[in-house]
Amino acid sequence: RTGARELIAGAVEAELAELLSGHAERRLPDGRSAVVRNGYQPEREIVTGIGSVPVRIPRVRGRDGVPVTFRSALVPPCVRRSASLDAAIPWLYLKGVAAGEMSEALAALVGADAKGLSPNVVSRLKREWEEEHRAWSRRDLSGDRWVYLWADGIYSGPRKTSERLCVLVIIGVDERGEKHLLAVEDGVRESTRSWREVLLDLKRRGLVDPPKLAVGDGAIGFREALEEVYGSTRAQRCRVHKTSNVLNYLPKSSQPKAKQAPHEIWMAETREKAEKAFDSFIETCEAKYPKATHCLLKDRVELLAFYDFPAEHWVHPRTTNPIESTFAAIRHRTARTKGCVSRNTMLAMIFKLGTCAQRRWRRLRGFDKAAKVIRDVRFVDGIEQTEDDDQNRNAA
């Protein structure tokens, strides 16, 4: 904690030095500096992941009559908990910890200094999440162009209802290759109507130009809504969901061996090799397992759409992993415990978890090619095509 205190103090002093240097030219008639230090604000404690850490924030004043205020970006005014601790609270809810037990649970994580988190404080936090979610859901999206979308529905069971909550989640990739959470909305299962409302809302908020590719788990509702709202956006089927669906039609004894065949399709170096692996699987399994081959065949085009995009990007659109990995714990929580929350709070909590996770998301591999995809640069088997390539292909 001493090290943390010294580290925070050093960072705050660096912020202060930057402020003072920005006003270095302001001088009094006698040549003295017009902006100077003026002691410290009252000491306060911030609860962090290692316990309570005391901090002192410097003050400044303008001696020439012009007011100057120092505000630390690292330790904003009125902050009593670190961002990492606030991020832990929704995860504790996810594990079924009730509001009345939150202080005890946090004390086990960060020590006895985890104070100030009474049930009333936690309830206020939940209301703040809901307000944040409402404001976030109205933000403008027109400042960026969007290349890829991932869409999926997340189910969870709030208390006092037998109907599971379906949260419709969309993550987008902008022209800089950065991933952003775009939508976290309540839905009626994954119906076409629900997905249409989400996509139309994105369009109203500025996502007017159709993304180039949308990745989903094959839900009919999303595919139909995508075609209505963004007709030119191509669909990419998640290979993980498709593999699971195909294997479900095979005997359990055959599944471990059969799993390799679809894998050879998705991991082929070129579309031609993928098509051959596709045909080989159909030829091998069609007679014995017609339902499995039909399940694969019906999404043939959508499963191989990624071959028309940069090879560096392939690892990303082949699955809905950005959503799956971020919200895996919520997806797997099906039992109702006393820690379950209301429908509105569950929606806000999922939003909060998503925004916390977003800070750790990495840009796409080959992010510099995202802008080329937006400009409709042509890619064949993941390789950018020039006019000479097209002419040679036509000649051949």
CSV table of C-alpha atoms in Angstrom, one decimal:
chain,number,residue,atom,x,y,z
A,1,ARG,CA,0.0,0.0,0.0
A,2,THR,CA,2.9,2.3,0.7
A,3,GLY,CA,4.2,1.7,-2.8
A,4,ALA,CA,0.7,2.3,-4.3
A,5,ARG,CA,0.5,5.6,-2.3
A,6,GLU,CA,3.9,6.7,-3.6
A,7,LEU,CA,3.0,5.7,-7.1
A,8,ILE,CA,-0.3,7.7,-7.0
A,9,ALA,CA,1.4,10.7,-5.4
A,10,GLY,CA,4.1,10.7,-8.1
A,11,ALA,CA,1.5,10.5,-10.9
A,12,VAL,CA,-0.6,13.3,-9.4
A,13,GLU,CA,2.6,15.5,-9.1
A,14,ALA,CA,3.4,14.8,-12.7
A,15,GLU,CA,-0.2,16.0,-13.6
A,16,LEU,CA,0.3,19.1,-11.5
A,17,ALA,CA,3.7,19.8,-13.1
A,18,GLU,CA,2.1,19.6,-16.6
A,19,LEU,CA,-0.6,22.1,-15.5
A,20,LEU,CA,1.9,24.5,-14.1
A,21,SER,CA,4.1,24.3,-17.2
A,22,GLY,CA,1.0,25.2,-19.3
A,23,HIS,CA,0.7,28.4,-17.3
A,24,ALA,CA,4.4,29.2,-17.0
A,25,GLU,CA,4.1,32.3,-19.2
A,26,ARG,CA,1.5,33.9,-16.9
A,27,ARG,CA,3.5,36.3,-14.8
A,28,LEU,CA,2.8,39.1,-12.2
A,29,PRO,CA,4.2,42.6,-12.9
A,30,ASP,CA,7.1,41.8,-10.6
A,31,GLY,CA,8.0,38.7,-12.7
A,32,ARG,CA,6.7,36.1,-10.3
A,33,SER,CA,4.6,33.2,-11.4
A,34,ALA,CA,0.9,33.9,-11.5
A,35,VAL,CA,-0.1,30.3,-11.0
A,36,VAL,CA,1.3,28.6,-7.9
A,37,ARG,CA,0.7,25.6,-5.6
A,38,ASN,CA,-1.6,26.2,-2.7
A,39,GLY,CA,-1.3,23.3,-0.3
A,40,TYR,CA,-3.4,20.2,-0.5
A,41,GLN,CA,-7.0,19.2,-0.4
A,42,PRO,CA,-8.1,17.2,2.7
A,43,GLU,CA,-6.7,13.6,2.6
A,44,ARG,CA,-9.1,10.9,1.5
A,45,GLU,CA,-9.0,7.2,1.2
A,46,ILE,CA,-9.7,5.3,-2.0
A,47,VAL,CA,-10.6,1.6,-1.8
A,48,THR,CA,-8.5,-0.3,-4.3
A,49,GLY,CA,-7.9,-4.0,-5.1
A,50,ILE,CA,-5.2,-4.0,-2.4
A,51,GLY,CA,-7.2,-2.3,0.2
A,52,SER,CA,-7.6,1.3,1.3
A,53,VAL,CA,-5.0,3.8,0.0
A,54,PRO,CA,-4.8,7.4,1.4
A,55,VAL,CA,-4.3,10.1,-1.3
A,56,ARG,CA,-3.7,13.9,-1.1
A,57,ILE,CA,-4.5,16.0,-4.1
A,58,PRO,CA,-2.6,19.4,-4.5
A,59,ARG,CA,-4.4,22.7,-5.0
A,60,VAL,CA,-3.3,25.7,-7.1
A,61,ARG,CA,-4.3,29.3,-7.2
A,62,GLY,CA,-4.0,32.2,-9.6
A,63,ARG,CA,-2.4,35.2,-8.0
A,64,ASP,CA,-3.4,37.5,-10.8
A,65,GLY,CA,-7.1,37.2,-10.1
A,66,VAL,CA,-7.8,34.6,-12.8
A,67,PRO,CA,-9.1,31.4,-11.1
A,68,VAL,CA,-7.3,28.1,-11.8
A,69,THR,CA,-8.4,24.7,-10.7
A,70,PHE,CA,-6.3,21.5,-10.7
A,71,ARG,CA,-8.3,18.3,-11.3
A,72,SER,CA,-6.5,15.0,-11.4
A,73,ALA,CA,-7.5,12.6,-14.1
A,74,LEU,CA,-6.1,9.7,-12.1
A,75,VAL,CA,-8.0,10.6,-9.0
A,76,PRO,CA,-11.1,12.6,-10.0
A,77,PRO,CA,-13.1,14.6,-7.4
A,78,CYS,CA,-15.3,12.6,-5.0
A,79,VAL,CA,-14.0,9.2,-6.2
A,80,ARG,CA,-13.9,6.7,-3.3
A,81,ARG,CA,-13.3,3.5,-5.1
A,82,SER,CA,-11.0,2.5,-7.9
A,83,ALA,CA,-12.4,1.5,-11.2
A,84,SER,CA,-11.1,-2.1,-10.7
A,85,LEU,CA,-13.2,-2.4,-7.5
A,86,ASP,CA,-16.3,-1.0,-9.3
A,87,ALA,CA,-15.8,-3.6,-12.0
A,88,ALA,CA,-15.7,-6.4,-9.3
A,89,ILE,CA,-19.1,-5.5,-8.0
A,90,PRO,CA,-21.1,-6.7,-11.1
A,91,TRP,CA,-19.0,-9.9,-11.1
A,92,LEU,CA,-19.9,-10.6,-7.5
A,93,TYR,CA,-23.6,-10.2,-8.5
A,94,LEU,CA,-23.0,-12.6,-11.3
A,95,LYS,CA,-21.9,-15.2,-8.7
A,96,GLY,CA,-25.0,-14.8,-6.7
A,97,VAL,CA,-23.8,-12.4,-4.0
A,98,ALA,CA,-26.7,-10.4,-2.6
A,99,ALA,CA,-26.4,-6.7,-1.8
A,100,GLY,CA,-26.4,-7.3,1.9
A,101,GLU,CA,-23.4,-9.6,1.6
A,102,MET,CA,-21.4,-7.4,-0.8
A,103,SER,CA,-19.2,-5.8,1.9
A,104,GLU,CA,-18.3,-9.1,3.4
A,105,ALA,CA,-17.5,-10.5,-0.1
A,106,LEU,CA,-15.3,-7.5,-0.9
A,107,ALA,CA,-13.6,-7.7,2.5
A,108,ALA,CA,-12.5,-11.2,1.6
A,109,LEU,CA,-11.0,-9.8,-1.6
A,110,VAL,CA,-9.3,-6.6,-0.5
A,111,GLY,CA,-9.3,-6.8,3.3
A,112,ALA,CA,-11.2,-5.2,6.1
A,113,ASP,CA,-10.8,-1.7,4.6
A,114,ALA,CA,-13.6,-2.5,2.0
A,115,LYS,CA,-16.0,-0.2,3.8
A,116,GLY,CA,-18.7,2.2,2.6
A,117,LEU,CA,-20.3,-0.5,0.5
A,118,SER,CA,-23.6,-0.9,2.5
A,119,PRO,CA,-26.7,-2.3,0.7
A,120,ASN,CA,-27.8,1.2,0.2
A,121,VAL,CA,-24.6,2.1,-1.6
A,122,VAL,CA,-24.8,-1.0,-3.8
A,123,SER,CA,-28.5,-0.1,-4.6
A,124,ARG,CA,-27.4,3.4,-5.6
A,125,LEU,CA,-24.6,1.8,-7.8
A,126,LYS,CA,-27.2,-0.3,-9.6
A,127,ARG,CA,-29.3,2.8,-10.3
A,128,GLU,CA,-26.2,4.5,-11.7
A,129,TRP,CA,-25.6,1.6,-14.0
A,130,GLU,CA,-29.1,1.8,-15.3
A,131,GLU,CA,-28.7,5.6,-15.9
A,132,GLU,CA,-25.3,5.0,-17.6
A,133,HIS,CA,-26.9,2.3,-19.9
A,134,ARG,CA,-29.8,4.6,-20.9
A,135,ALA,CA,-27.4,7.4,-21.8
A,136,TRP,CA,-25.0,5.1,-23.5
A,137,SER,CA,-27.8,3.6,-25.6
A,138,ARG,CA,-28.6,7.0,-27.0
A,139,ARG,CA,-25.0,8.0,-28.0
A,140,ASP,CA,-24.2,9.1,-31.6
A,141,LEU,CA,-22.4,6.5,-33.8
A,142,SER,CA,-22.1,8.7,-37.0
A,143,GLY,CA,-18.4,9.6,-36.3
A,144,ASP,CA,-17.1,6.2,-37.5
A,145,ARG,CA,-17.5,3.7,-40.3
A,146,TRP,CA,-18.0,0.1,-39.2
A,147,VAL,CA,-16.5,-2.9,-40.9
A,148,TYR,CA,-17.6,-6.0,-39.0
A,149,LEU,CA,-20.4,-6.8,-36.6
A,150,TRP,CA,-20.8,-9.6,-34.1
A,151,ALA,CA,-24.3,-10.4,-32.9
A,152,ASP,CA,-25.6,-12.8,-30.3
A,153,GLY,CA,-28.3,-13.3,-27.7
A,154,ILE,CA,-27.4,-13.8,-24.0
A,155,TYR,CA,-29.9,-15.5,-21.8
A,156,SER,CA,-30.2,-15.3,-18.0
A,157,GLY,CA,-33.0,-15.8,-15.5
A,158,PRO,CA,-34.0,-12.8,-13.3
A,159,ARG,CA,-36.1,-13.4,-10.2
A,160,LYS,CA,-39.9,-13.5,-10.0
A,161,THR,CA,-40.3,-14.7,-13.6
A,162,SER,CA,-40.2,-18.0,-15.4
A,163,GLU,CA,-39.2,-16.3,-18.6
A,164,ARG,CA,-35.5,-16.0,-19.2
A,165,LEU,CA,-34.1,-12.6,-20.1
A,166,CYS,CA,-32.7,-12.4,-23.6
A,167,VAL,CA,-30.1,-9.6,-24.0
A,168,LEU,CA,-29.3,-8.8,-27.6
A,169,VAL,CA,-25.6,-7.8,-27.9
A,170,ILE,CA,-23.8,-6.3,-30.9
A,171,ILE,CA,-20.0,-5.6,-31.0
A,172,GLY,CA,-18.6,-3.6,-34.0
A,173,VAL,CA,-15.2,-3.0,-35.5
A,174,ASP,CA,-14.5,0.5,-36.8
A,175,GLU,CA,-12.2,1.5,-39.6
A,176,ARG,CA,-9.2,1.6,-37.2
A,177,GLY,CA,-9.7,-2.0,-36.3
A,178,GLU,CA,-10.9,-1.2,-32.8
A,179,LYS,CA,-13.7,-3.2,-31.2
A,180,HIS,CA,-16.6,-1.4,-29.5
A,181,LEU,CA,-19.7,-2.5,-27.8
A,182,LEU,CA,-22.6,-1.0,-29.9
A,183,ALA,CA,-25.8,-2.4,-28.4
A,184,VAL,CA,-27.0,-4.2,-25.2
A,185,GLU,CA,-30.8,-4.3,-25.5
A,186,ASP,CA,-33.6,-6.3,-24.0
A,187,GLY,CA,-35.3,-8.6,-26.5
A,188,VAL,CA,-38.1,-11.2,-26.9
A,189,ARG,CA,-35.8,-14.2,-27.4
A,190,GLU,CA,-34.0,-13.7,-30.7
A,191,SER,CA,-37.0,-12.9,-32.8
A,192,THR,CA,-36.7,-11.0,-36.1
A,193,ARG,CA,-38.8,-8.2,-34.6
A,194,SER,CA,-36.4,-7.7,-31.7
A,195,TRP,CA,-33.3,-7.8,-33.8
A,196,ARG,CA,-34.9,-5.4,-36.3
A,197,GLU,CA,-35.6,-2.9,-33.5
A,198,VAL,CA,-31.9,-3.1,-32.4
A,199,LEU,CA,-30.5,-2.6,-35.9
A,200,LEU,CA,-32.9,0.2,-36.7
A,201,ASP,CA,-31.9,2.0,-33.5
A,202,LEU,CA,-28.2,1.7,-34.6
A,203,LYS,CA,-29.2,3.1,-37.9
A,204,ARG,CA,-31.0,6.0,-36.3
A,205,ARG,CA,-28.0,6.8,-34.2
A,206,GLY,CA,-25.7,7.1,-37.2
A,207,LEU,CA,-24.7,3.6,-38.3
A,208,VAL,CA,-26.1,4.3,-41.7
A,209,ASP,CA,-23.5,2.7,-44.0
A,210,PRO,CA,-24.0,-1.0,-44.0
A,211,PRO,CA,-21.1,-3.0,-42.4
A,212,LYS,CA,-19.3,-5.3,-44.7
A,213,LEU,CA,-19.8,-8.5,-42.7
A,214,ALA,CA,-22.0,-9.6,-39.8
A,215,VAL,CA,-21.1,-12.6,-37.7
A,216,GLY,CA,-23.8,-14.6,-35.9
A,217,ASP,CA,-24.6,-18.0,-34.5
A,218,GLY,CA,-27.2,-18.7,-37.2
A,219,ALA,CA,-30.3,-17.4,-35.5
A,220,ILE,CA,-33.0,-16.9,-38.1
A,221,GLY,CA,-34.2,-13.7,-36.5
A,222,PHE,CA,-30.9,-11.9,-36.8
A,223,ARG,CA,-30.4,-13.0,-40.4
A,224,GLU,CA,-33.8,-11.9,-41.5
A,225,ALA,CA,-33.5,-8.5,-39.7
A,226,LEU,CA,-30.0,-7.9,-41.1
A,227,GLU,CA,-31.3,-8.5,-44.6
A,228,GLU,CA,-34.2,-6.0,-44.0
A,229,VAL,CA,-32.1,-3.2,-42.4
A,230,TYR,CA,-28.6,-3.7,-44.0
A,231,GLY,CA,-29.4,-5.5,-47.2
A,232,SER,CA,-25.9,-5.4,-48.6
A,233,THR,CA,-24.1,-6.7,-45.5
A,234,ARG,CA,-22.9,-10.2,-45.9
A,235,ALA,CA,-23.5,-12.8,-43.3
A,236,GLN,CA,-20.9,-15.0,-41.8
A,237,ARG,CA,-21.9,-18.1,-39.8
A,238,CYS,CA,-20.0,-18.9,-36.6
A,239,ARG,CA,-17.9,-22.1,-37.2
A,240,VAL,CA,-18.0,-23.1,-33.5
A,241,HIS,CA,-21.8,-23.1,-33.4
A,242,LYS,CA,-22.1,-24.8,-36.7
A,243,THR,CA,-19.7,-27.6,-35.8
A,244,SER,CA,-21.6,-28.2,-32.6
A,245,ASN,CA,-24.9,-28.3,-34.6
A,246,VAL,CA,-23.5,-30.8,-37.1
A,247,LEU,CA,-22.0,-33.1,-34.5
A,248,ASN,CA,-25.3,-33.3,-32.6
A,249,TYR,CA,-26.7,-35.3,-35.6
A,250,LEU,CA,-23.9,-37.9,-35.2
A,251,PRO,CA,-23.6,-40.7,-32.7
A,252,LYS,CA,-21.5,-39.7,-29.7
A,253,SER,CA,-19.0,-42.5,-30.5
A,254,SER,CA,-18.3,-40.9,-33.9
A,255,GLN,CA,-18.2,-37.2,-32.8
A,256,PRO,CA,-14.5,-37.0,-31.7
A,257,LYS,CA,-13.3,-38.3,-35.1
A,258,ALA,CA,-15.9,-36.4,-37.1
A,259,LYS,CA,-14.9,-33.1,-35.5
A,260,GLN,CA,-11.7,-32.9,-37.5
A,261,ALA,CA,-13.6,-32.9,-40.9
A,262,PRO,CA,-15.4,-29.5,-40.4
A,263,HIS,CA,-12.2,-28.1,-38.9
A,264,GLU,CA,-10.4,-28.8,-42.2
A,265,ILE,CA,-13.1,-26.7,-43.9
A,266,TRP,CA,-12.7,-23.6,-41.8
A,267,MET,CA,-8.9,-23.7,-41.6
A,268,ALA,CA,-8.2,-24.3,-45.3
A,269,GLU,CA,-5.8,-21.8,-46.9
A,270,THR,CA,-8.0,-21.0,-49.9
A,271,ARG,CA,-11.7,-21.2,-50.7
A,272,GLU,CA,-11.0,-23.9,-53.3
A,273,LYS,CA,-9.4,-26.2,-50.7
A,274,ALA,CA,-12.3,-25.4,-48.3
A,275,GLU,CA,-14.8,-26.3,-51.0
A,276,LYS,CA,-13.0,-29.6,-51.6
A,277,ALA,CA,-13.0,-30.4,-47.8
A,278,PHE,CA,-16.7,-29.4,-47.7
A,279,ASP,CA,-17.6,-31.8,-50.6
A,280,SER,CA,-15.5,-34.6,-49.0
A,281,PHE,CA,-17.5,-34.3,-45.8
A,282,ILE,CA,-20.8,-34.4,-47.6
A,283,GLU,CA,-19.7,-37.4,-49.7
A,284,THR,CA,-18.5,-39.3,-46.6
A,285,CYS,CA,-21.5,-38.6,-44.3
A,286,GLU,CA,-24.5,-38.1,-46.6
A,287,ALA,CA,-25.6,-41.7,-46.8
A,288,LYS,CA,-25.3,-42.5,-43.1
A,289,TYR,CA,-26.1,-39.1,-41.5
A,290,PRO,CA,-28.3,-37.0,-43.9
A,291,LYS,CA,-29.4,-34.6,-41.2
A,292,ALA,CA,-25.8,-33.7,-40.4
A,293,THR,CA,-24.9,-33.0,-44.0
A,294,HIS,CA,-28.1,-31.0,-44.5
A,295,CYS,CA,-27.3,-28.9,-41.5
A,296,LEU,CA,-23.9,-28.1,-43.0
A,297,LEU,CA,-25.1,-27.6,-46.6
A,298,LYS,CA,-27.8,-25.0,-45.8
A,299,ASP,CA,-25.2,-22.5,-44.6
A,300,ARG,CA,-22.5,-23.2,-47.1
A,301,VAL,CA,-22.2,-19.7,-48.5
A,302,GLU,CA,-22.3,-18.0,-45.1
A,303,LEU,CA,-19.7,-20.4,-43.7
A,304,LEU,CA,-17.1,-19.4,-46.3
A,305,ALA,CA,-17.8,-15.7,-46.6
A,306,PHE,CA,-14.6,-14.8,-44.7
A,307,TYR,CA,-12.4,-15.9,-47.6
A,308,ASP,CA,-13.3,-12.6,-49.4
A,309,PHE,CA,-11.7,-10.5,-46.6
A,310,PRO,CA,-8.1,-10.0,-45.5
A,311,ALA,CA,-6.4,-13.1,-44.3
A,312,GLU,CA,-5.1,-11.3,-41.2
A,313,HIS,CA,-8.8,-10.9,-40.2
A,314,TRP,CA,-9.9,-14.4,-40.7
A,315,VAL,CA,-9.4,-15.5,-37.1
A,316,HIS,CA,-11.9,-12.9,-36.0
A,317,PRO,CA,-15.0,-13.3,-38.2
A,318,ARG,CA,-15.0,-17.1,-38.2
A,319,THR,CA,-16.6,-17.1,-34.7
A,320,THR,CA,-18.7,-15.1,-32.3
A,321,ASN,CA,-15.9,-15.4,-29.8
A,322,PRO,CA,-15.7,-11.7,-28.8
A,323,ILE,CA,-19.2,-12.0,-27.4
A,324,GLU,CA,-18.9,-15.6,-26.2
A,325,SER,CA,-15.7,-15.0,-24.2
A,326,THR,CA,-16.9,-11.6,-22.7
A,327,PHE,CA,-20.2,-12.9,-21.4
A,328,ALA,CA,-19.5,-16.6,-20.9
A,329,ALA,CA,-20.1,-16.5,-17.2
A,330,ILE,CA,-23.6,-14.9,-17.7
A,331,ARG,CA,-24.5,-17.4,-20.4
A,332,HIS,CA,-23.6,-20.3,-18.1
A,333,ARG,CA,-25.5,-19.0,-15.1
A,334,THR,CA,-28.9,-20.7,-15.4
A,335,ALA,CA,-29.7,-21.5,-11.7
A,336,ARG,CA,-31.8,-18.8,-9.9
A,337,THR,CA,-30.2,-17.9,-6.6
A,338,LYS,CA,-31.1,-15.2,-4.1
A,339,GLY,CA,-28.5,-13.0,-5.8
A,340,CYS,CA,-30.5,-12.9,-9.0
A,341,VAL,CA,-31.6,-9.4,-9.9
A,342,SER,CA,-34.5,-7.7,-11.6
A,343,ARG,CA,-34.8,-7.6,-15.4
A,344,ASN,CA,-33.6,-3.9,-15.6
A,345,THR,CA,-30.7,-4.5,-13.2
A,346,MET,CA,-29.6,-7.6,-15.1
A,347,LEU,CA,-29.6,-5.6,-18.3
A,348,ALA,CA,-27.6,-2.8,-16.8
A,349,MET,CA,-25.2,-5.3,-15.2
A,350,ILE,CA,-24.5,-7.0,-18.5
A,351,PHE,CA,-23.9,-3.5,-20.0
A,352,LYS,CA,-21.5,-2.8,-17.2
A,353,LEU,CA,-19.6,-6.0,-17.6
A,354,GLY,CA,-19.3,-5.4,-21.3
A,355,THR,CA,-17.9,-1.9,-21.0
A,356,CYS,CA,-15.4,-3.1,-18.4
A,357,ALA,CA,-14.3,-5.9,-20.7
A,358,GLN,CA,-14.1,-3.5,-23.6
A,359,ARG,CA,-11.1,-1.8,-22.1
A,360,ARG,CA,-9.1,-5.0,-22.6
A,361,TRP,CA,-10.1,-5.7,-26.1
A,362,ARG,CA,-7.4,-5.7,-28.7
A,363,ARG,CA,-7.5,-4.3,-32.2
A,364,LEU,CA,-7.9,-6.7,-35.1
A,365,ARG,CA,-4.8,-8.4,-36.5
A,366,GLY,CA,-4.0,-6.4,-39.6
A,367,PHE,CA,-6.1,-3.5,-38.4
A,368,ASP,CA,-4.6,-1.3,-41.1
A,369,LYS,CA,-6.6,-3.2,-43.7
A,370,ALA,CA,-9.9,-2.5,-42.1
A,371,ALA,CA,-10.1,0.9,-43.9
A,372,LYS,CA,-9.4,-1.0,-47.2
A,373,VAL,CA,-12.4,-3.2,-46.6
A,374,ILE,CA,-14.5,-0.1,-46.2
A,375,ARG,CA,-13.2,1.3,-49.5
A,376,ASP,CA,-14.3,-2.0,-51.2
A,377,VAL,CA,-10.8,-3.1,-52.0
A,378,ARG,CA,-11.1,-6.6,-53.4
A,379,PHE,CA,-9.6,-9.6,-51.6
A,380,VAL,CA,-9.4,-13.2,-52.9
A,381,ASP,CA,-8.5,-15.9,-50.5
A,382,GLY,CA,-7.4,-13.2,-48.1
A,383,ILE,CA,-5.0,-11.5,-50.5
A,384,GLU,CA,-5.5,-8.0,-51.7
A,385,GLN,CA,-6.1,-7.8,-55.5
A,386,THR,CA,-4.7,-5.3,-57.9
A,387,GLU,CA,-5.8,-4.5,-61.4
A,388,ASP,CA,-2.9,-6.6,-62.7
A,389,ASP,CA,-4.1,-9.6,-60.7
A,390,ASP,CA,-7.6,-9.2,-62.1
A,391,GLN,CA,-6.3,-9.0,-65.7
A,392,ASN,CA,-4.1,-12.1,-65.2
A,393,ARG,CA,-7.0,-14.0,-63.8
A,394,ASN,CA,-9.3,-13.1,-66.7
A,395,ALA,CA,-6.6,-14.0,-69.2
A,396,ALA,CA,-6.1,-17.4,-67.5
